[in-house]
Short mmCIF file of C-alpha atoms and ligand atoms in Angstrom, two decimals:
data_model
loop_
_atom_site.label_atom_id
_atom_site.label_comp_id
_atom_site.label_asym_id
_atom_site.label_seq_id
_atom_site.Cartn_x
_atom_site.Cartn_y
_atom_site.Cartn_z
CA UNK Q 1 0.00 0.00 0.00
CA UNK Q 2 1.44 3.37 -1.02
CA UNK Q 3 0.87 5.90 1.75
CA UNK Q 4 -0.27 9.48 1.01
CA UNK Q 5 2.59 11.90 0.41
CA UNK Q 6 3.62 15.24 -1.14
CA UNK Q 7 6.67 15.77 -3.32
CA UNK Q 8 7.56 19.35 -4.20
CA UNK Q 9 11.03 20.20 -5.54
CA UNK Q 10 10.58 23.19 -7.90
CA UNK Q 11 14.11 23.36 -9.33
CA UNK Q 12 15.08 23.21 -12.99
CA UNK Q 13 17.98 20.73 -13.11
CA UNK Q 14 20.67 21.26 -15.76
CA UNK Q 15 22.98 18.24 -15.40
CA UNK Q 16 26.08 17.19 -17.32
CA UNK Q 17 29.69 17.94 -18.20
CA UNK Q 18 30.19 21.39 -19.66
CA UNK Q 19 26.65 22.57 -18.92
CA UNK Q 20 27.85 25.60 -16.88
CA UNK Q 21 28.47 27.22 -20.28
CA UNK Q 22 24.69 27.56 -20.67
CA UNK Q 23 24.43 29.88 -17.67
CA UNK Q 24 23.80 33.14 -19.59
CA UNK Q 25 20.32 32.42 -21.00
CA UNK Q 26 19.35 30.61 -17.78
CA UNK Q 27 20.15 33.65 -15.62
CA UNK Q 28 18.62 36.07 -18.14
CA UNK Q 29 15.16 34.71 -17.36
CA UNK Q 30 15.49 36.01 -13.81
CA UNK Q 31 17.49 39.23 -13.81
CA UNK Q 32 19.76 41.80 -15.44
CA UNK Q 33 22.51 42.09 -12.84
CA UNK Q 34 23.90 39.10 -10.98
CA UNK Q 35 26.01 38.75 -7.87
CA UNK Q 36 28.33 35.74 -8.09
CA UNK Q 37 28.92 34.43 -4.56
CA UNK Q 38 31.99 32.25 -3.86
CA UNK Q 39 33.96 31.08 -0.82
CA UNK Q 40 37.21 33.03 -1.13
CA UNK Q 41 39.08 33.94 -4.26
CA UNK Q 42 39.60 30.24 -5.21
CA UNK Q 43 37.54 30.31 -8.37
CA UNK Q 44 38.80 33.69 -9.49
CA UNK Q 45 42.32 32.21 -9.46
CA UNK Q 46 41.28 29.29 -11.67
CA UNK Q 47 39.56 31.76 -14.00
CA UNK Q 48 36.11 30.23 -13.51
CA UNK Q 49 34.56 33.40 -12.12
CA UNK Q 50 35.86 35.45 -15.05
CA UNK Q 51 34.59 32.79 -17.48
CA UNK Q 52 31.14 32.92 -15.89
CA UNK Q 53 31.20 36.73 -16.01
CA UNK Q 54 32.07 36.52 -19.72
CA UNK Q 55 29.20 34.10 -20.35
CA UNK Q 56 26.81 36.42 -18.52
CA UNK Q 57 28.03 39.40 -20.55
CA UNK Q 58 27.26 37.52 -23.79
CA UNK Q 59 23.63 37.47 -22.55
CA UNK Q 60 23.75 41.18 -21.58
CA UNK Q 61 23.81 40.46 -17.87
CA UNK Q 62 26.00 42.60 -15.63
CA UNK Q 63 27.74 41.02 -12.64
CA UNK Q 64 29.63 41.63 -9.43
CA UNK Q 65 31.70 39.05 -7.57
CA UNK Q 66 31.38 38.66 -3.78
CA UNK Q 67 33.98 36.27 -2.34
CA UNK Q 68 34.00 37.12 1.35
CA UNK Q 69 32.22 33.94 2.42
CA UNK Q 70 33.79 31.22 4.58
CA UNK Q 71 33.02 27.50 4.73
CA UNK Q 72 30.05 27.33 7.18
CA UNK Q 73 28.94 30.82 6.06
CA UNK Q 74 28.26 33.45 8.73
CA UNK Q 75 25.21 35.68 9.07
CA UNK Q 76 27.56 38.68 9.09
CA UNK Q 77 28.98 37.65 5.69
CA UNK Q 78 25.47 37.21 4.30
CA UNK Q 79 24.52 40.69 5.53
CA UNK Q 80 27.72 42.18 4.06
CA UNK Q 81 27.00 40.55 0.68
CA UNK Q 82 23.40 41.75 0.82
CA UNK Q 83 24.57 45.34 1.44
CA UNK Q 84 26.85 45.23 -1.62
CA UNK Q 85 24.07 43.67 -3.70
CA UNK Q 86 21.65 46.45 -2.76
CA UNK Q 87 24.22 49.14 -3.58
CA UNK Q 88 24.97 47.51 -6.93
CA UNK Q 89 21.32 47.00 -7.89
CA UNK Q 90 21.67 43.21 -8.10
CA UNK Q 91 18.43 41.38 -8.96
CA UNK Q 92 19.63 37.75 -9.17
CA UNK Q 93 22.19 35.72 -7.17
CA UNK Q 94 24.51 32.99 -8.42
CA UNK Q 95 25.87 30.66 -5.74
CA UNK Q 96 29.04 29.23 -7.31
CA UNK Q 97 30.76 26.64 -5.14
CA UNK Q 98 29.90 24.10 -2.49
CA UNK Q 99 27.07 24.30 0.01
CA UNK Q 100 28.66 27.29 1.72
CA UNK Q 101 28.58 29.55 -1.36
CA UNK Q 102 25.11 28.40 -2.42
CA UNK Q 103 23.65 28.75 1.09
CA UNK Q 104 25.18 32.23 1.42
CA UNK Q 105 23.66 33.24 -1.94
CA UNK Q 106 20.23 31.98 -0.80
CA UNK Q 107 20.63 33.92 2.46
CA UNK Q 108 21.49 37.11 0.57
CA UNK Q 109 18.48 36.63 -1.70
CA UNK Q 110 16.22 36.45 1.37
CA UNK Q 111 17.91 39.39 3.09
CA UNK Q 112 17.84 41.74 0.07
CA UNK Q 113 14.28 40.75 -0.90
CA UNK Q 114 12.91 41.57 2.55
CA UNK Q 115 15.41 44.33 3.40
CA UNK Q 116 16.25 42.71 6.74
CA UNK Q 117 19.33 41.04 8.29
CA UNK Q 118 19.37 37.30 7.63
CA UNK Q 119 19.41 36.34 11.32
CA UNK Q 120 15.87 37.78 11.66
CA UNK Q 121 14.77 34.73 9.60
CA UNK Q 122 16.77 32.13 11.53
CA UNK Q 123 15.96 31.50 15.19
CA UNK Q 124 13.77 32.97 17.87
CA UNK Q 125 10.18 33.42 18.90
CA UNK Q 126 9.64 36.33 16.51
CA UNK Q 127 11.39 34.72 13.56
CA UNK Q 128 10.47 36.55 10.34
CA UNK Q 129 8.63 34.75 7.57
CA UNK Q 130 10.43 34.12 4.28
CA UNK Q 131 8.09 35.15 1.47
CA UNK Q 132 7.88 35.47 -2.32
CA UNK Q 133 9.92 38.69 -1.97
CA UNK Q 134 13.05 36.47 -1.93
CA UNK Q 135 15.19 37.25 -4.98
CA UNK Q 136 15.96 34.46 -7.47
CA UNK Q 137 19.01 32.24 -7.03
CA UNK Q 138 20.87 30.15 -9.62
CA UNK Q 139 22.95 27.44 -7.94
CA UNK Q 140 26.10 26.14 -9.63
CA UNK Q 141 27.53 23.40 -7.46
CA UNK Q 142 31.24 22.59 -7.47
CA UNK Q 143 31.12 19.89 -4.77
CA UNK Q 144 29.18 16.64 -4.51
CA UNK Q 145 27.92 17.45 -2.09
CA UNK Q 146 25.46 19.06 0.09
CA UNK Q 147 22.70 18.95 -2.46
CA UNK Q 148 22.02 22.62 -1.62
CA UNK Q 149 21.41 23.34 -5.31
CA UNK Q 150 18.32 21.08 -5.07
CA UNK Q 151 17.07 21.98 -1.61
CA UNK Q 152 15.26 24.90 0.00
CA UNK Q 153 17.74 24.87 2.89
CA UNK Q 154 20.27 27.56 3.67
CA UNK Q 155 22.55 26.79 6.61
CA UNK Q 156 23.80 29.92 8.36
CA UNK Q 157 26.17 30.18 11.33
CA UNK Q 158 26.00 32.98 13.91
CA UNK Q 159 29.50 33.42 15.41
CA UNK Q 160 28.08 35.33 18.38
CA UNK Q 161 25.51 32.76 19.52
CA UNK Q 162 27.46 29.83 17.94
CA UNK Q 163 24.23 28.49 16.45
CA UNK Q 164 24.00 26.93 12.96
CA UNK Q 165 20.37 26.48 11.90
CA UNK Q 166 19.06 25.48 8.48
CA UNK Q 167 16.32 27.80 7.23
CA UNK Q 168 14.18 27.71 4.12
CA UNK Q 169 10.79 27.13 2.58
CA UNK Q 170 9.26 26.95 -0.91
CA UNK Q 171 10.66 30.43 -1.73
CA UNK Q 172 14.32 29.52 -1.13
CA UNK Q 173 14.74 26.80 -3.76
CA UNK Q 174 17.18 27.79 -6.49
CA UNK Q 175 15.37 28.52 -9.75
CA UNK Q 176 18.01 26.56 -11.64
CA UNK Q 177 20.56 24.01 -10.39
CA UNK Q 178 23.56 23.59 -12.69
CA UNK Q 179 25.32 20.33 -11.81
CA UNK Q 180 28.39 20.14 -14.02
CA UNK Q 181 30.86 17.42 -12.95
CA UNK Q 182 33.66 19.29 -14.81
CA UNK Q 183 33.54 21.93 -12.07
CA UNK Q 184 34.10 19.28 -9.40
CA UNK Q 185 37.35 17.95 -10.88
CA UNK Q 186 39.45 20.46 -8.93
CA UNK Q 187 38.20 19.32 -5.51
CA UNK Q 188 41.10 18.09 -3.36
CA UNK Q 189 40.66 14.45 -2.14
CA UNK Q 190 39.78 15.59 1.40
CA UNK Q 191 36.94 17.81 0.13
CA UNK Q 192 35.80 15.02 -2.24
CA UNK Q 193 35.71 12.62 0.72
CA UNK Q 194 33.92 14.85 3.20
CA UNK Q 195 31.35 16.19 0.73
CA UNK Q 196 30.87 12.65 -0.67
CA UNK Q 197 30.16 11.36 2.81
CA UNK Q 198 27.64 14.17 3.28
CA UNK Q 199 25.84 12.83 0.19
CA UNK Q 200 25.74 9.37 1.73
CA UNK Q 201 24.49 10.76 5.06
CA UNK Q 202 21.72 12.68 3.27
CA UNK Q 203 20.61 9.57 1.40
CA UNK Q 204 20.63 7.35 4.48
CA UNK Q 205 18.95 9.85 6.79
CA UNK Q 206 16.23 10.75 4.26
CA UNK Q 207 15.73 7.01 3.55
CA UNK Q 208 15.17 6.18 7.22
CA UNK Q 209 13.36 9.43 8.12
CA UNK Q 210 9.81 9.15 9.45
CA UNK Q 211 8.67 11.44 6.60
CA UNK Q 212 10.33 9.45 3.80
CA UNK Q 213 8.19 9.01 0.66
CA UNK Q 214 8.14 6.35 -2.08
CA UNK Q 215 9.88 8.79 -4.45
CA UNK Q 216 12.62 9.78 -2.00
CA UNK Q 217 13.13 6.09 -1.18
CA UNK Q 218 13.92 5.37 -4.84
CA UNK Q 219 16.26 8.35 -5.04
CA UNK Q 220 18.01 7.42 -1.79
CA UNK Q 221 18.54 3.78 -2.74
CA UNK Q 222 20.08 4.83 -6.05
CA UNK Q 223 22.18 7.52 -4.36
CA UNK Q 224 23.61 5.01 -1.87
CA UNK Q 225 24.43 2.54 -4.67
CA UNK Q 226 26.20 5.32 -6.60
CA UNK Q 227 28.22 6.27 -3.50
CA UNK Q 228 29.16 2.59 -3.15
CA UNK Q 229 30.32 2.44 -6.77
CA UNK Q 230 32.11 5.74 -7.03
CA UNK Q 231 33.15 7.50 -3.82
CA UNK Q 232 36.23 5.38 -3.06
CA UNK Q 233 37.23 5.57 -6.73
CA UNK Q 234 37.07 9.35 -7.00
CA UNK Q 235 38.88 9.90 -3.68
CA UNK Q 236 41.71 7.68 -5.02
CA UNK Q 237 41.72 9.26 -8.49
CA UNK Q 238 40.41 12.85 -8.76
CA UNK Q 239 40.52 12.59 -12.58
CA UNK Q 240 38.16 9.59 -12.77
CA UNK Q 241 35.43 11.23 -14.86
CA UNK Q 242 32.93 8.39 -14.64
CA UNK Q 243 33.22 8.41 -10.84
CA UNK Q 244 32.89 12.23 -10.68
CA UNK Q 245 29.74 12.00 -12.80
CA UNK Q 246 28.35 9.23 -10.62
CA UNK Q 247 28.94 11.20 -7.42
CA UNK Q 248 27.46 14.35 -8.95
CA UNK Q 249 24.29 12.39 -9.75
CA UNK Q 250 24.24 10.78 -6.27
CA UNK Q 251 24.50 14.27 -4.79
CA UNK Q 252 21.59 15.50 -6.92
CA UNK Q 253 19.32 12.60 -5.93
CA UNK Q 254 20.22 12.89 -2.25
CA UNK Q 255 19.65 16.67 -2.37
CA UNK Q 256 16.15 16.29 -3.83
CA UNK Q 257 15.46 13.69 -1.13
CA UNK Q 258 16.41 15.93 1.80
CA UNK Q 259 14.23 18.69 0.35
CA UNK Q 260 11.27 16.39 1.07
CA UNK Q 261 12.27 13.78 3.67
CA UNK Q 262 14.81 16.06 5.40
CA UNK Q 263 17.64 14.77 7.63
CA UNK Q 264 17.59 13.28 11.11
CA UNK Q 265 19.61 12.95 14.34
CA UNK Q 266 23.12 12.83 12.91
CA UNK Q 267 22.60 16.09 11.00
CA UNK Q 268 20.88 17.65 14.04
CA UNK Q 269 24.03 16.95 16.05
CA UNK Q 270 26.30 17.87 13.12
CA UNK Q 271 24.81 21.35 12.77
CA UNK Q 272 25.21 22.14 16.45
CA UNK Q 273 28.76 20.76 16.55
CA UNK Q 274 29.59 22.90 13.49
CA UNK Q 275 28.06 26.01 15.09
CA UNK Q 276 29.99 25.60 18.33
CA UNK Q 277 33.28 24.21 17.04
CA UNK Q 278 33.41 25.27 13.36
CA UNK Q 279 34.16 21.72 12.19
CA UNK Q 280 33.90 20.56 8.56
CA UNK Q 281 30.36 19.35 7.93
CA UNK Q 282 31.02 16.02 6.17
CA UNK Q 283 33.84 14.98 8.52
CA UNK Q 284 31.65 15.70 11.54
CA UNK Q 285 28.91 13.48 10.13
CA UNK Q 286 31.36 10.66 9.37
CA UNK Q 287 32.48 10.61 13.01
CA UNK Q 288 28.94 10.32 14.39
CA UNK Q 289 27.05 8.31 11.74
CA UNK Q 290 27.94 4.78 12.97
CA UNK Q 291 26.81 5.76 16.48
CA UNK Q 292 23.54 7.40 15.39
CA UNK Q 293 22.85 4.35 13.18
CA UNK Q 294 23.35 1.93 16.09
CA UNK Q 295 21.09 4.15 18.21
CA UNK Q 296 18.18 4.24 15.73
CA UNK Q 297 18.43 1.11 13.59
CA UNK Q 298 16.14 -1.19 15.58
CA UNK Q 299 13.37 1.41 15.17
CA UNK Q 300 13.27 1.07 11.37
CA UNK Q 301 14.53 -2.46 10.77
CA UNK Q 302 13.17 -2.62 7.21
CA UNK Q 303 15.22 0.33 5.97
CA UNK Q 304 18.39 -0.02 8.07
CA UNK Q 305 18.71 -3.72 7.21
CA UNK Q 306 19.14 -2.72 3.53
CA UNK Q 307 21.99 -0.23 4.07
CA UNK Q 308 24.79 -2.82 3.94
CA UNK Q 309 23.34 -4.41 0.80
CA UNK Q 310 23.00 -1.00 -0.91
CA UNK Q 311 26.53 -0.04 0.10
CA UNK Q 312 27.87 -3.20 -1.54
CA UNK Q 313 25.67 -2.43 -4.54
CA UNK Q 314 24.14 -5.90 -4.16
CA UNK Q 315 20.55 -7.05 -4.33
CA UNK Q 316 20.31 -9.53 -1.45
CA UNK Q 317 20.42 -8.83 2.29
CA UNK Q 318 22.75 -10.94 4.44
CA UNK Q 319 19.91 -12.05 6.76
CA UNK Q 320 19.55 -11.69 10.49
CA UNK Q 321 22.82 -9.75 10.99
CA UNK Q 322 21.88 -7.17 8.38
CA UNK Q 323 21.47 -4.27 10.83
CA UNK Q 324 25.01 -4.49 12.22
CA UNK Q 325 26.23 -5.38 8.70
CA UNK Q 326 25.06 -1.95 7.52
CA UNK Q 327 27.03 -0.15 10.22
CA UNK Q 328 30.13 -2.19 9.38
CA UNK Q 329 29.82 -1.22 5.69
CA UNK Q 330 29.56 2.45 6.67
CA UNK Q 331 32.61 2.13 8.94
CA UNK Q 332 34.58 0.52 6.14
CA UNK Q 333 33.60 3.33 3.73
CA UNK Q 334 34.68 5.95 6.31
CA UNK Q 335 38.02 4.17 6.78
CA UNK Q 336 38.65 3.82 3.04
CA UNK Q 337 38.00 7.51 2.30
CA UNK Q 338 40.22 8.65 5.17
CA UNK Q 339 37.56 10.13 7.46
CA UNK Q 340 38.12 7.80 10.42
CA UNK Q 341 38.63 10.35 13.17
CA UNK Q 342 36.90 11.64 16.33
CA UNK Q 343 35.18 14.78 17.57
CA UNK Q 344 38.14 15.54 19.84
CA UNK Q 345 40.56 15.26 16.90
CA UNK Q 346 38.31 17.70 14.98
CA UNK Q 347 38.75 20.23 17.80
CA UNK Q 348 35.56 19.73 19.80
CA UNK Q 349 36.13 20.22 23.55
CA UNK Q 350 34.78 17.75 26.10
CA UNK Q 351 33.18 20.56 28.14
CA UNK Q 352 31.16 21.58 25.03
CA UNK Q 353 29.28 18.27 24.70
CA UNK Q 354 26.47 19.34 27.07
CA UNK Q 355 25.89 22.56 25.14
CA UNK Q 356 25.79 20.54 21.89
CA UNK Q 357 23.06 18.24 23.25
CA UNK Q 358 21.12 21.31 24.48
CA UNK Q 359 21.49 23.00 21.08
CA UNK Q 360 19.81 20.05 19.37
CA UNK Q 361 16.70 20.45 21.54
CA UNK Q 362 16.80 24.22 21.16
CA UNK Q 363 16.83 24.57 17.37
CA UNK Q 364 17.30 21.20 15.61
CA UNK Q 365 14.34 19.54 17.33
CA UNK Q 366 12.41 18.93 14.10
CA UNK Q 367 15.22 16.70 12.86
CA UNK Q 368 15.28 14.47 15.95
CA UNK Q 369 11.50 14.35 15.84
CA UNK Q 370 11.54 12.72 12.40
CA UNK Q 371 14.29 10.24 13.31
CA UNK Q 372 12.94 6.71 13.77
CA UNK Q 373 13.96 6.96 17.46
CA UNK Q 374 13.47 10.17 19.44
CA UNK Q 375 16.52 10.60 21.73
CA UNK Q 376 16.59 11.95 25.28
CA UNK Q 377 19.30 14.45 26.23
CA UNK Q 378 21.14 11.64 28.05
CA UNK Q 379 21.03 9.47 24.93
CA UNK Q 380 22.42 12.31 22.80
CA UNK Q 381 25.21 12.70 25.36
CA UNK Q 382 25.90 8.97 24.96
CA UNK Q 383 26.24 9.35 21.16
CA UNK Q 384 28.49 12.41 21.59
CA UNK Q 385 30.71 10.65 24.14
CA UNK Q 386 31.12 7.61 21.88
CA UNK Q 387 32.03 9.96 18.98
CA UNK Q 388 34.45 11.98 21.14
P1 LIG E 1 32.13 24.14 1.21
O1 LIG E 1 31.20 24.83 0.30
O2 LIG E 1 32.27 24.70 2.60
O3 LIG E 1 33.54 24.03 0.52
C1 LIG E 1 34.63 23.44 1.24
C2 LIG E 1 35.92 23.98 0.67
O4 LIG E 1 36.14 23.44 -0.62
C3 LIG E 1 35.90 25.51 0.51
O5 LIG E 1 37.15 26.02 0.87
C4 LIG E 1 35.65 25.69 -0.99
O6 LIG E 1 36.19 26.90 -1.48
C5 LIG E 1 36.36 24.48 -1.56
N1 LIG E 1 35.83 24.02 -2.85
C6 LIG E 1 34.54 23.89 -3.22
N2 LIG E 1 34.46 23.40 -4.47
C7 LIG E 1 35.73 23.23 -4.90
C8 LIG E 1 36.29 22.77 -6.13
N3 LIG E 1 35.54 22.35 -7.15
N4 LIG E 1 37.64 22.75 -6.22
C9 LIG E 1 38.42 23.12 -5.19
N5 LIG E 1 37.95 23.55 -4.01
C10 LIG E 1 36.61 23.61 -3.86
O7 LIG E 1 31.75 22.60 1.36
P2 LIG E 1 30.37 21.87 1.27
O8 LIG E 1 30.52 20.62 2.05
O9 LIG E 1 29.91 21.76 -0.13
O10 LIG E 1 29.35 22.83 2.05
C11 LIG E 1 29.30 22.83 3.45
C12 LIG E 1 28.21 23.76 3.95
O11 LIG E 1 26.93 23.39 3.39
C13 LIG E 1 28.05 23.67 5.46
O12 LIG E 1 27.76 24.93 6.00
C14 LIG E 1 26.86 22.73 5.61
O13 LIG E 1 26.21 22.86 6.84
C15 LIG E 1 25.99 23.19 4.45
N6 LIG E 1 24.97 22.24 4.00
C16 LIG E 1 23.89 22.75 3.36
C17 LIG E 1 22.87 21.91 2.90
C18 LIG E 1 21.68 22.49 2.22
O14 LIG E 1 20.75 21.75 1.86
N7 LIG E 1 21.63 23.78 2.02
C19 LIG E 1 22.98 20.52 3.09
C20 LIG E 1 24.09 20.03 3.73
C21 LIG E 1 25.10 20.88 4.17
#
């Protein structure tokens, strides 16, 4: 019996090698002056930003480049970008990079459209509503990935409160997602590994989420099989085009899935850890995923018992040990892509663990609510201590 469900992902997907060259006419539908948002000058050094600016010019679109965005983008950087955009008369944003650049671009589009600082839309009793005033965003992803090009989510960190919520609704989807594996070829192996693990975590968490749908299930199963086939390969050989393509597609499917089925306890913890300790998103998830799996797996036996099979890209489960088999497959993937570490090695301090557990209940509560097993504070502390 197929249960009732909604599926709403209003993003035009432009997928394939070389497709970033089509950006001019795609942007032209939405504005006359674009702000290209990147994390640091990286892409201006490789000439990509200038190439994009040239392509925009061919379609009579003016552009400014804003590069003052860090990994785990800050609300202050979003506000600074929004101020420049207003001064320059920007009417469309291009997030060019990984999740950080795309999320910052979405944040700026919200801030400029409503003429308010982005934090007003993030946390608090009087949180402002994001409306149709949000300016359009074109997302060009260079990692695989956060899936941000296919989601409504924008993850913003406040360095003062050390909170890192994900915000978004139907108005924060990118109008167009350009997923061009050519742009991912320059990722260093460590970024390939951590962003690739994020893709796996999205697929597994959306698959096992209490609000999973039949469509997201199909996407997630395929995404996990693609990770199994290609992530180790592309970490070993950054020039493996087939593997880059496969991971780019896995990222796309997992991104569409978390737009609908969202993410669960591991991401809830991962956001708060990132907000407090500034850790790399994918690495943080890799440390905690085996522990969150063991915590939740008996509460959705049907789904968790397939994880090992999917991660071997096989079609038969190993039988009664299949739950623990799935965790072992994940641990072996983490080991093989070089992400076998701990929260303490990532710079998290023991005395911060209590604040991390509290942060989950304070602003990531929706995500633990849709996990198959709702954790108590003590149980979250247990997961954090095992990951430490
Ligand atoms: P990132 O965007 O922070 O990039 C990591 C580093 O890699 C940066 O220094 C960046 O400049 C560099 N980089 C990116 N692409 C490159 C390339 N092709 N070649 C060389 N270097 C490259 O990493 P990310 O993991 O893509 O994004 C992480 C952020 O996204 C976090 O803030 C995370 O919380 C957020 N996130 C958002 C969503 C969403 O749906 N919006 C989902 C998951 C995570």
